[in-house]
CSV table of C-alpha atoms in Angstrom, one decimal:
chain,number,residue,atom,x,y,z
A,5,UNK,CA,-1.5,32.2,7.0
A,6,UNK,CA,-1.4,29.8,9.9
A,7,UNK,CA,-4.0,30.5,12.6
A,8,UNK,CA,-2.8,29.4,16.1
A,9,UNK,CA,-6.3,29.5,17.3
A,10,UNK,CA,-7.8,27.3,14.6
A,11,UNK,CA,-9.5,24.1,15.6
A,12,UNK,CA,-8.6,20.5,14.5
A,13,UNK,CA,-11.6,18.5,13.5
A,14,UNK,CA,-11.5,14.7,13.6
A,15,UNK,CA,-13.7,12.5,11.4
A,16,UNK,CA,-13.6,8.9,10.5
A,17,UNK,CA,-15.3,6.1,8.5
A,18,UNK,CA,-14.8,2.7,6.9
A,19,UNK,CA,-13.4,1.7,3.5
A,20,UNK,CA,-11.2,-0.9,1.8
A,21,UNK,CA,-12.0,-3.4,4.5
A,22,UNK,CA,-10.6,-1.2,7.2
A,23,UNK,CA,-11.1,2.2,8.8
A,24,UNK,CA,-10.0,5.7,7.8
A,25,UNK,CA,-9.5,8.8,9.9
A,26,UNK,CA,-8.8,12.5,9.2
A,27,UNK,CA,-7.6,15.3,11.4
A,28,UNK,CA,-7.9,18.6,9.6
A,29,UNK,CA,-7.5,22.2,10.5
A,30,UNK,CA,-10.8,24.1,9.9
A,31,UNK,CA,-12.3,21.9,7.2
A,32,UNK,CA,-15.7,22.4,5.6
A,33,UNK,CA,-18.7,20.8,7.3
A,34,UNK,CA,-19.1,18.1,4.6
A,35,UNK,CA,-15.4,17.0,4.7
A,36,UNK,CA,-16.3,13.4,5.9
A,37,UNK,CA,-18.6,12.8,3.0
A,38,UNK,CA,-16.0,14.1,0.6
A,39,UNK,CA,-13.3,11.8,1.9
A,40,UNK,CA,-15.7,8.8,1.9
A,41,UNK,CA,-16.7,9.6,-1.7
A,42,UNK,CA,-13.0,9.8,-2.7
A,43,UNK,CA,-12.3,6.4,-1.2
A,44,UNK,CA,-15.4,4.9,-2.6
A,45,UNK,CA,-14.1,5.9,-6.1
A,46,UNK,CA,-11.0,3.8,-5.5
A,47,UNK,CA,-13.0,0.8,-4.2
A,48,UNK,CA,-15.3,1.0,-7.3
A,49,UNK,CA,-12.2,0.9,-9.6
A,50,UNK,CA,-9.7,-1.4,-7.9
A,51,UNK,CA,-11.3,-3.7,-5.3
A,52,UNK,CA,-10.9,-7.4,-5.6
A,53,UNK,CA,-13.8,-7.9,-3.2
A,54,UNK,CA,-16.4,-5.8,-5.2
A,55,UNK,CA,-17.7,-8.0,-8.0
A,56,UNK,CA,-18.5,-5.1,-10.3
A,57,UNK,CA,-15.3,-3.1,-9.7
A,58,UNK,CA,-13.3,-2.3,-12.9
A,59,UNK,CA,-10.6,-4.6,-11.6
A,60,UNK,CA,-12.9,-7.6,-11.0
A,61,UNK,CA,-14.6,-7.2,-14.4
A,62,UNK,CA,-11.1,-7.1,-16.0
A,63,UNK,CA,-10.1,-10.3,-14.2
A,64,UNK,CA,-13.2,-12.1,-15.4
A,65,UNK,CA,-12.8,-11.0,-19.0
A,66,UNK,CA,-11.1,-13.2,-21.5
A,67,UNK,CA,-7.3,-12.9,-21.6
A,68,UNK,CA,-5.7,-11.2,-24.6
A,69,UNK,CA,-8.2,-8.4,-25.1
A,70,UNK,CA,-7.4,-4.7,-24.4
A,71,UNK,CA,-9.6,-3.0,-21.8
A,72,UNK,CA,-9.9,0.8,-21.3
A,73,UNK,CA,-9.5,1.8,-17.6
A,74,UNK,CA,-10.1,5.0,-15.6
A,75,UNK,CA,-7.3,7.5,-15.1
A,76,UNK,CA,-6.9,6.6,-11.4
A,77,UNK,CA,-6.7,2.9,-12.1
A,78,UNK,CA,-4.2,3.5,-14.9
A,79,UNK,CA,-2.0,5.6,-12.5
A,80,UNK,CA,-1.9,2.8,-10.0
A,81,UNK,CA,-1.2,0.1,-12.6
A,82,UNK,CA,1.7,2.2,-14.0
A,83,UNK,CA,3.2,2.7,-10.6
A,84,UNK,CA,2.8,-1.0,-9.7
A,85,UNK,CA,4.6,-2.1,-12.9
A,86,UNK,CA,7.3,0.5,-12.3
A,87,UNK,CA,8.0,-0.9,-8.8
A,88,UNK,CA,7.8,-4.5,-10.2
A,89,UNK,CA,10.5,-3.7,-12.8
A,90,UNK,CA,12.7,-1.8,-10.3
A,91,UNK,CA,12.5,-4.6,-7.7
A,92,UNK,CA,13.2,-7.5,-10.0
A,93,UNK,CA,9.7,-8.8,-9.6
A,94,UNK,CA,9.5,-8.7,-5.8
A,95,UNK,CA,6.3,-6.7,-6.3
A,96,UNK,CA,3.8,-8.1,-8.8
A,97,UNK,CA,0.4,-6.7,-9.5
A,98,UNK,CA,-0.6,-9.8,-11.4
A,99,UNK,CA,-0.8,-12.2,-8.4
A,100,UNK,CA,-4.6,-12.2,-8.2
A,101,UNK,CA,-4.9,-15.9,-9.0
A,102,UNK,CA,-2.4,-16.8,-6.3
A,103,UNK,CA,-3.9,-14.7,-3.6
A,104,UNK,CA,-7.4,-16.1,-4.4
A,105,UNK,CA,-6.0,-19.7,-4.1
A,106,UNK,CA,-4.3,-19.0,-0.8
A,107,UNK,CA,-7.5,-17.4,0.7
A,108,UNK,CA,-6.5,-13.7,0.6
A,109,UNK,CA,-9.0,-12.7,-2.1
A,110,UNK,CA,-12.7,-12.3,-2.6
A,111,UNK,CA,-13.4,-16.1,-2.1
A,112,UNK,CA,-12.4,-15.9,1.5
A,113,UNK,CA,-10.0,-17.8,3.7
A,114,UNK,CA,-8.8,-21.4,3.3
A,115,UNK,CA,-7.6,-23.9,5.9
A,116,UNK,CA,-5.4,-26.1,3.7
A,117,UNK,CA,-2.3,-25.3,1.7
A,118,UNK,CA,-3.0,-25.1,-2.0
A,119,UNK,CA,-1.1,-27.4,-4.3
A,120,UNK,CA,0.9,-26.5,-7.3
A,121,UNK,CA,1.3,-22.8,-6.4
A,122,UNK,CA,4.7,-22.7,-8.2
A,123,UNK,CA,3.0,-23.2,-11.5
A,124,UNK,CA,1.3,-19.9,-11.1
A,125,UNK,CA,4.7,-18.2,-10.6
A,126,UNK,CA,5.8,-18.8,-14.1
A,127,UNK,CA,4.0,-16.6,-16.5
A,128,UNK,CA,1.7,-13.7,-15.5
A,129,UNK,CA,2.0,-11.0,-18.2
A,130,UNK,CA,0.1,-7.7,-17.8
A,131,UNK,CA,0.5,-5.3,-20.8
A,132,UNK,CA,-0.1,-1.6,-20.1
A,133,UNK,CA,-0.6,1.0,-22.7
A,134,UNK,CA,-0.2,4.2,-20.7
A,135,UNK,CA,-0.9,6.6,-23.6
A,136,UNK,CA,-4.2,4.9,-24.4
A,137,UNK,CA,-5.0,4.1,-20.8
A,138,UNK,CA,-5.7,0.4,-21.5
A,139,UNK,CA,-4.5,-3.0,-20.2
A,140,UNK,CA,-4.7,-6.6,-21.1
A,141,UNK,CA,-3.7,-9.8,-19.3
A,142,UNK,CA,-2.1,-13.1,-20.3
A,143,UNK,CA,-3.6,-16.4,-19.4
A,144,UNK,CA,-2.1,-16.7,-16.0
A,145,UNK,CA,-2.5,-13.1,-14.9
A,146,UNK,CA,-5.2,-11.6,-12.7
A,147,UNK,CA,-4.7,-8.2,-11.1
A,148,UNK,CA,-4.3,-7.7,-7.3
A,149,UNK,CA,-3.5,-4.2,-6.3
A,150,UNK,CA,-4.0,-4.6,-2.6
A,151,UNK,CA,-0.3,-3.9,-2.0
A,152,UNK,CA,-0.5,-0.4,-3.4
A,153,UNK,CA,-4.1,0.7,-3.8
A,154,UNK,CA,-4.7,1.6,-0.2
A,155,UNK,CA,-1.8,4.0,-0.3
A,156,UNK,CA,-3.2,5.5,-3.5
A,157,UNK,CA,-6.6,5.9,-1.7
A,158,UNK,CA,-4.8,8.1,0.9
A,159,UNK,CA,-3.2,10.2,-1.9
A,160,UNK,CA,-6.5,10.5,-3.8
A,161,UNK,CA,-8.4,11.7,-0.7
A,162,UNK,CA,-5.5,14.0,0.2
A,163,UNK,CA,-5.5,15.6,-3.3
A,164,UNK,CA,-9.2,16.1,-3.0
A,165,UNK,CA,-8.7,17.9,0.3
A,166,UNK,CA,-6.0,20.1,-1.1
A,167,UNK,CA,-8.2,20.8,-4.1
A,168,UNK,CA,-11.0,22.3,-1.9
A,169,UNK,CA,-8.5,24.4,0.0
A,170,UNK,CA,-7.8,22.2,3.1
A,171,UNK,CA,-4.1,22.7,3.5
A,172,UNK,CA,-3.3,21.3,6.9
A,173,UNK,CA,-4.3,17.7,7.7
A,174,UNK,CA,-3.3,14.2,8.6
A,175,UNK,CA,-5.2,11.4,6.8
A,176,UNK,CA,-4.9,7.7,7.5
A,177,UNK,CA,-6.4,4.6,5.9
A,178,UNK,CA,-5.7,1.3,7.6
A,179,UNK,CA,-2.4,2.5,9.0
A,180,UNK,CA,-1.0,4.2,5.9
A,181,UNK,CA,-0.7,8.0,6.5
A,182,UNK,CA,-0.1,11.3,4.8
A,183,UNK,CA,0.4,14.6,6.5
A,184,UNK,CA,0.1,18.0,4.8
A,185,UNK,CA,1.0,21.3,6.3
A,186,UNK,CA,1.2,21.7,10.1
A,187,UNK,CA,-0.9,21.8,13.2
A,188,UNK,CA,-2.3,25.1,14.4
A,189,UNK,CA,0.6,25.4,17.0
A,190,UNK,CA,3.1,25.1,14.1
A,191,UNK,CA,4.1,21.5,15.0
A,192,UNK,CA,4.1,18.9,12.2
A,193,UNK,CA,1.8,15.9,12.3
A,194,UNK,CA,3.7,13.5,14.6
A,195,UNK,CA,2.9,9.7,14.1
A,196,UNK,CA,4.4,6.6,15.7
A,197,UNK,CA,5.5,3.9,13.3
A,198,UNK,CA,3.6,0.6,13.9
A,199,UNK,CA,5.9,-1.9,15.6
A,200,UNK,CA,5.6,-5.7,15.2
A,201,UNK,CA,4.0,-7.4,18.2
A,202,UNK,CA,6.5,-8.4,20.9
A,203,UNK,CA,9.3,-6.6,19.1
A,204,UNK,CA,12.1,-5.3,21.4
A,205,UNK,CA,12.8,-2.5,18.9
A,206,UNK,CA,11.4,0.8,19.9
A,207,UNK,CA,9.1,2.4,17.3
A,208,UNK,CA,10.1,5.6,15.6
A,209,UNK,CA,8.1,8.8,15.8
A,210,UNK,CA,8.0,10.6,12.5
A,211,UNK,CA,7.1,14.1,11.5
A,212,UNK,CA,4.8,14.0,8.5
A,213,UNK,CA,5.1,17.5,7.0
A,214,UNK,CA,4.1,16.9,3.3
A,215,UNK,CA,5.2,13.3,3.6
A,216,UNK,CA,3.6,9.8,3.7
A,217,UNK,CA,4.5,6.7,5.6
A,218,UNK,CA,3.4,3.1,5.0
A,219,UNK,CA,4.2,-0.1,6.9
A,220,UNK,CA,4.0,-3.7,5.5
A,221,UNK,CA,3.9,-6.3,8.2
A,222,UNK,CA,3.7,-10.1,7.8
A,223,UNK,CA,1.9,-10.3,11.1
A,224,UNK,CA,-1.2,-8.5,9.9
A,225,UNK,CA,-2.9,-11.2,7.9
A,226,UNK,CA,-2.4,-14.9,7.4
A,227,UNK,CA,-3.6,-18.3,8.3
A,228,UNK,CA,-2.5,-21.4,10.2
A,229,UNK,CA,-2.2,-24.8,8.6
A,230,UNK,CA,-0.5,-27.9,9.9
A,231,UNK,CA,0.9,-25.9,12.8
A,232,UNK,CA,2.6,-23.3,10.7
A,233,UNK,CA,1.7,-19.6,10.0
A,234,UNK,CA,1.4,-18.5,6.4
A,235,UNK,CA,1.8,-14.8,5.7
A,236,UNK,CA,-0.4,-12.8,3.3
A,237,UNK,CA,2.9,-11.4,1.8
A,238,UNK,CA,3.8,-13.4,-1.3
A,239,UNK,CA,7.1,-13.9,-3.1
A,240,UNK,CA,6.0,-13.6,-6.7
A,241,UNK,CA,9.1,-15.6,-7.8
A,242,UNK,CA,8.1,-18.7,-5.9
A,243,UNK,CA,4.3,-18.4,-5.9
A,244,UNK,CA,4.2,-18.9,-2.2
A,245,UNK,CA,4.1,-16.8,1.0
A,246,UNK,CA,7.4,-15.3,1.9
A,247,UNK,CA,9.8,-17.3,4.1
A,248,UNK,CA,12.1,-14.9,5.9
A,249,UNK,CA,12.5,-13.3,9.3
A,250,UNK,CA,11.3,-9.9,8.1
A,251,UNK,CA,8.4,-8.9,10.3
A,252,UNK,CA,7.8,-5.3,9.1
A,253,UNK,CA,9.0,-2.8,6.5
A,254,UNK,CA,8.3,0.9,6.8
A,255,UNK,CA,8.8,3.4,3.9
A,256,UNK,CA,8.6,7.2,4.1
A,257,UNK,CA,7.9,8.9,0.8
A,258,UNK,CA,6.1,12.0,-0.6
A,259,UNK,CA,3.6,9.7,-2.2
A,260,UNK,CA,1.6,7.3,0.0
A,261,UNK,CA,1.0,5.1,-3.0
A,262,UNK,CA,4.8,4.7,-3.6
A,263,UNK,CA,5.4,4.2,0.1
A,264,UNK,CA,2.8,1.4,0.2
A,265,UNK,CA,4.0,-0.3,-2.9
A,266,UNK,CA,7.7,-0.2,-2.0
A,267,UNK,CA,7.0,-1.4,1.6
A,268,UNK,CA,5.3,-4.4,0.0
A,269,UNK,CA,8.2,-5.1,-2.4
A,270,UNK,CA,10.9,-4.7,0.2
A,271,UNK,CA,9.2,-7.1,2.6
A,272,UNK,CA,9.6,-9.9,0.0
A,273,UNK,CA,13.4,-9.3,-0.5
A,274,UNK,CA,14.7,-9.9,3.0
A,275,UNK,CA,16.6,-7.4,5.1
A,276,UNK,CA,19.9,-7.0,3.4
A,277,UNK,CA,18.7,-7.1,-0.2
A,278,UNK,CA,15.8,-4.7,0.8
A,279,UNK,CA,18.2,-2.1,2.2
A,280,UNK,CA,20.5,-2.4,-0.8
A,281,UNK,CA,17.6,-1.8,-3.2
A,282,UNK,CA,16.3,1.1,-1.0
A,283,UNK,CA,19.7,2.7,-1.1
A,284,UNK,CA,19.7,2.2,-4.9
A,285,UNK,CA,16.3,3.8,-5.2
A,286,UNK,CA,16.9,6.6,-2.7
A,287,UNK,CA,14.1,5.3,-0.4
A,288,UNK,CA,13.8,6.1,3.3
A,289,UNK,CA,13.2,2.5,4.6
A,290,UNK,CA,13.4,0.7,7.9
A,291,UNK,CA,13.3,-3.1,8.0
A,292,UNK,CA,12.7,-5.1,11.2
A,293,UNK,CA,13.8,-8.7,11.0
A,294,UNK,CA,13.9,-10.8,14.1
A,295,UNK,CA,15.4,-8.7,16.8
A,296,UNK,CA,17.5,-6.6,14.4
A,297,UNK,CA,16.8,-3.3,12.6
A,298,UNK,CA,18.1,-2.3,9.2
A,299,UNK,CA,17.8,1.2,7.8
A,300,UNK,CA,18.6,2.8,4.5
A,301,UNK,CA,20.9,5.9,4.0
A,302,UNK,CA,17.9,8.1,3.3
A,303,UNK,CA,16.3,6.9,6.6
A,304,UNK,CA,19.5,7.8,8.5
A,305,UNK,CA,19.6,11.2,6.8
A,306,UNK,CA,16.0,11.8,7.8
A,307,UNK,CA,16.9,11.2,11.4
A,308,UNK,CA,19.9,13.6,11.3
């Protein structure tokens, strides 16, 4: 039963190159350590920046060989490949070689534009055997799960909280959020969607009651070269950063992993194609492009 007099405890920490925070109703005393341990598990499996992570060791291994991976890693790879297929390749978990060349990987930033990026767009096969929980890569492929793993980290920590009996909480990692249950006063967990800088469009306030929200924005990371800004969001079909007026995409979903992955994919497609695909997939999505806003049917229904 809900206790109107219960306290909300706030704790926070750092993980995945960003910060995390938790607001939870009457959690145990060691809740911060538990959330940190859950996120550390995901980093140890899927980080591009940790040399001994499962992902980094897979990327260094010879192509063509099968490699067994942990269950959590396998779940994220399966979801990433699912979104890749459904989006026509707008999301691609095999972009690791490209993101490294463009300065968004473990090697650090670059100040010049890489040459020959289009060649890396041609053939990046990743084979996944879900039943055996194993993967292998082709010659041009290297895993980069940064467009989906943070959302999975939110889910993984949330499931740990639910598993120990914490039913009412809001957890956030680097701007991706999941809300479970309600506040002690019976209100849902209200969050404001991150708006692009200088955007004239008012941000939405969303009630996260057993829901997640993720936003992909091309303003978050990038670099300047020859007087031009290059976004960290890549179009896998060209092997280069996206060229469109999309500044942000927000997706609301039960799973933060799926919200994160789909926000990444829709950012690549451009506003009209993104909304068409969101409607096809039944996704609640909002795209901000220039001074215009585009929303899917499921988003409009959510507002009704």
